[in-house]
GROMACS .gro file of C-alpha atoms in nm:
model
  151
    1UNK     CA    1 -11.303   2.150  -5.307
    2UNK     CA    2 -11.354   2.066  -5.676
    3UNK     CA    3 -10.928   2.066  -5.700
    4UNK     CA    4 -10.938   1.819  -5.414
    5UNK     CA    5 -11.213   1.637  -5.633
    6UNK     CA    6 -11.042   1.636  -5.980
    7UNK     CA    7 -10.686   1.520  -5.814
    8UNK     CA    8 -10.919   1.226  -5.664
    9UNK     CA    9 -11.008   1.162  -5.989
   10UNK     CA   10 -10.703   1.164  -6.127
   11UNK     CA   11 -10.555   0.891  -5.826
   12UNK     CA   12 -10.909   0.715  -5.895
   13UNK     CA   13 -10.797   0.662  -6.274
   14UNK     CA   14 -10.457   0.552  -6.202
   15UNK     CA   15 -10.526   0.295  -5.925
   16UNK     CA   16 -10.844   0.150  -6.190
   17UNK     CA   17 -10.526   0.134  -6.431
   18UNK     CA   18 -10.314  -0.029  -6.197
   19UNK     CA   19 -10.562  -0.236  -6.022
   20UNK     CA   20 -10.751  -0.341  -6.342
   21UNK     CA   21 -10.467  -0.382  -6.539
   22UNK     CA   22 -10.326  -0.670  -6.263
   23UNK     CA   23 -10.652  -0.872  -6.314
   24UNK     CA   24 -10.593  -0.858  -6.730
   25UNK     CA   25 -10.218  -0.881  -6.734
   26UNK     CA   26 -10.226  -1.195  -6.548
   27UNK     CA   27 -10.333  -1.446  -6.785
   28UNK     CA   28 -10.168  -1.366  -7.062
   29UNK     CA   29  -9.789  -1.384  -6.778
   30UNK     CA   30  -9.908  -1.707  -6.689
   31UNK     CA   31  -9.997  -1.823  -7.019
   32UNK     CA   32  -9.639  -1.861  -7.129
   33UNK     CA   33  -9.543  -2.141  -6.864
   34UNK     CA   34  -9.471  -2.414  -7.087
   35UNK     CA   35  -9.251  -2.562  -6.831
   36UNK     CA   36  -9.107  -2.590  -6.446
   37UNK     CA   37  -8.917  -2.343  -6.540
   38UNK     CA   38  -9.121  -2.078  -6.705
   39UNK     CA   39  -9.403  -2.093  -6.470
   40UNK     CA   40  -9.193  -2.058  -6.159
   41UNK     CA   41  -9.030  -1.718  -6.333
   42UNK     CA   42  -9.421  -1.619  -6.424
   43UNK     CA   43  -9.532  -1.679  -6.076
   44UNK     CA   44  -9.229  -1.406  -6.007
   45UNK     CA   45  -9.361  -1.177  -6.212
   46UNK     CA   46  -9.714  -1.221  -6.191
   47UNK     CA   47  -9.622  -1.196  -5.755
   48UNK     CA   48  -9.447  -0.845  -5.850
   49UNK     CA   49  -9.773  -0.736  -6.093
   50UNK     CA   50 -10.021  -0.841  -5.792
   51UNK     CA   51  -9.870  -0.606  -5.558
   52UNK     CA   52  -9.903  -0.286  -5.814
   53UNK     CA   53 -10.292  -0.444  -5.846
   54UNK     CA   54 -10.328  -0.443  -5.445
   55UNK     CA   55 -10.217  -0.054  -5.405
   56UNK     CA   56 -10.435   0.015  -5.735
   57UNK     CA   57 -10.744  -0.161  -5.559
   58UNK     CA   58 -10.698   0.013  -5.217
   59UNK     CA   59 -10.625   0.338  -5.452
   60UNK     CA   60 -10.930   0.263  -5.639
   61UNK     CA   61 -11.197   0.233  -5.309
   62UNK     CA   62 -11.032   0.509  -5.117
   63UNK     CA   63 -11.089   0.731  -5.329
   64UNK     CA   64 -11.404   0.654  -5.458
   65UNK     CA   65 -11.548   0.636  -5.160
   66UNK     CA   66 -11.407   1.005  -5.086
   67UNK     CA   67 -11.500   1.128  -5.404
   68UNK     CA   68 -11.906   1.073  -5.254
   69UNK     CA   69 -11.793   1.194  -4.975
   70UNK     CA   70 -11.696   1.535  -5.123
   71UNK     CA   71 -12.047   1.460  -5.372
   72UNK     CA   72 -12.326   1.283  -5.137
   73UNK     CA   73 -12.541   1.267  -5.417
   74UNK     CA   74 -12.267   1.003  -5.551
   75UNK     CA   75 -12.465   0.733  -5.264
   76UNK     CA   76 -12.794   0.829  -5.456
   77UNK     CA   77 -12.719   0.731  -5.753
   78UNK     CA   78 -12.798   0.373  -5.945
   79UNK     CA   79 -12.456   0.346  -6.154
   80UNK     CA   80 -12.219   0.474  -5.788
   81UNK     CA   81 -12.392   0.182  -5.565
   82UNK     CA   82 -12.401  -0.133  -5.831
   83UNK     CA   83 -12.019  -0.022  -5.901
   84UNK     CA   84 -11.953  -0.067  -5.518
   85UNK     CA   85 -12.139  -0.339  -5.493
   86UNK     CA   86 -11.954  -0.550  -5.816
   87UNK     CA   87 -11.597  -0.409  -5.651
   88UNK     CA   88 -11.704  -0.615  -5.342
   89UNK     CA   89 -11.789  -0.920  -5.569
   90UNK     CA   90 -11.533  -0.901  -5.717
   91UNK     CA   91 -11.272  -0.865  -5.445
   92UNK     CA   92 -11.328  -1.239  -5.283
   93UNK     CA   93 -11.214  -1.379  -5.634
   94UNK     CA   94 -10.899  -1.162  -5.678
   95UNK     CA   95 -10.807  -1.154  -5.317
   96UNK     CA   96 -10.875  -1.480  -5.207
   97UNK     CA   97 -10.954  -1.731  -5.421
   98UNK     CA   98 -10.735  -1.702  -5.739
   99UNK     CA   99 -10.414  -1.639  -5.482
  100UNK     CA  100 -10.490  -1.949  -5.293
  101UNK     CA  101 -10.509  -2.110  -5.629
  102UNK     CA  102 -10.190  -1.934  -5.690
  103UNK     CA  103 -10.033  -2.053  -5.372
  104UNK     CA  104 -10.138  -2.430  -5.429
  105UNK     CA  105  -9.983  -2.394  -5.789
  106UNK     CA  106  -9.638  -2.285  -5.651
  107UNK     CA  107  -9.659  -2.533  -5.439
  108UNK     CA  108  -9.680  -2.781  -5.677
  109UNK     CA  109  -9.411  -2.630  -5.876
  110UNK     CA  110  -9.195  -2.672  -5.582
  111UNK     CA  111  -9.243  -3.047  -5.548
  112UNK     CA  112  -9.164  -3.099  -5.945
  113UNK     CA  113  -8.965  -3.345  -6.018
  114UNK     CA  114  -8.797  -3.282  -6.376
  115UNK     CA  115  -8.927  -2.961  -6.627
  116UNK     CA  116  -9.249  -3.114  -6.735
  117UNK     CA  117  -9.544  -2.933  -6.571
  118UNK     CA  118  -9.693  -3.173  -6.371
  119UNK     CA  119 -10.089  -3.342  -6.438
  120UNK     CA  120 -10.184  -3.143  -6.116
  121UNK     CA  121 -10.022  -2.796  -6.188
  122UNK     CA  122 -10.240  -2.784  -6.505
  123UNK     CA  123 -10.537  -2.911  -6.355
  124UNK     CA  124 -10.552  -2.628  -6.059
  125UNK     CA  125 -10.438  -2.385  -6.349
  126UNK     CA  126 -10.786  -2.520  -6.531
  127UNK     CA  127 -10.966  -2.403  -6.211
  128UNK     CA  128 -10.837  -2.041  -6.192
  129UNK     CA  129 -10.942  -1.998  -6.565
  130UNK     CA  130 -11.313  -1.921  -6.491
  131UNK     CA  131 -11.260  -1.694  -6.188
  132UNK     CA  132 -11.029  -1.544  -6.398
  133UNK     CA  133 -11.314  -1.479  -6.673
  134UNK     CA  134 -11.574  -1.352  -6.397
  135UNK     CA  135 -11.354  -1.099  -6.207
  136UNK     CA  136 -11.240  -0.992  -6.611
  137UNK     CA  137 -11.637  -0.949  -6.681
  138UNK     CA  138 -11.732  -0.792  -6.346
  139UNK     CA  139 -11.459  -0.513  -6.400
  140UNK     CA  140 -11.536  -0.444  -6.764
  141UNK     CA  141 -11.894  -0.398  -6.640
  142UNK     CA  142 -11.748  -0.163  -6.343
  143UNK     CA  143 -11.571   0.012  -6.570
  144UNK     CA  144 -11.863   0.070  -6.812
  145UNK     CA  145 -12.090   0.199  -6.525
  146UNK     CA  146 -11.823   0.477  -6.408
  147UNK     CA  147 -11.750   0.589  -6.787
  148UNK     CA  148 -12.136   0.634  -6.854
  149UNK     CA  149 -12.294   0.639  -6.583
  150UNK     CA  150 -12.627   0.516  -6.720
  151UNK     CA  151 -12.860   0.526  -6.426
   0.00000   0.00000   0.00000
């Protein structure tokens, strides 16, 4: 049972890497549209990081939730439940809001008229900024409770 345990570790790292990673990557993709142009070939790439994120979440749950499955004492503990409990938070932003964001940007993008970015594009860009921050914050928190555990 404990080799069942450590290779659920081992997916549990990787899919934090990959799922994690997505939600840190993103900005800094996006932050090179200076024009029509560039931000329609970031949205491409930032489409094809979001996918590795998804399997990486799904990953990440899963197999958490297995792991205290295999360890029940994993439910009684402080660090294991406020960890669930900020993935869930933080899901909403990352899964729903910021892509509908997303989709309203390419949208935009679509209707552009010229390379300029238009007044709009950069003003729903100004909205994702923040949720951006808090699902950045939540995660470095979530990560901080399953490295040390400290309750």
């Amino acid at each position: 049972m404990e080799i069942l345990f450590k290779l659920l570790l081992l997916l549990h790292i990787l899919g934090a890497i990959c799922g994690l990673g997505a939600t840190f990557a993103s900005p800094f993709i996006m932050k090179n549209a200076r024009n029509v142009r560039t931000a329609a070939y970031a949205h491409m790439v930032n489409g094809k990081v979001e996918k590795l994120a998804k399997i990486g979440s799904i990953t990440l749950l899963l197999t958490g939730l297995i792991m205290a499955i295999i360890h029940p004492y994993l439910f009684k503990t402080g660090w294991y439940i406020v960890s669930i409990a900020l993935y869930i938070l933080t899901q909403p932003i990352v899964a729903y809001l910021i892509p509908k964001h997303t989709k309203t940007l390419i949208s935009i993008l679509g209707q552009a008229e010229g390379d300029e970015l238009p007044y709009d594009y950069i003003q729903v860009s100004k909205k994702i900024a923040p949720l951006t921050m808090a699902a950045q914050v939540l995660l470095v928190i979530l990560v901080f409770l399953m490295v040390f555990k400290p309750f």
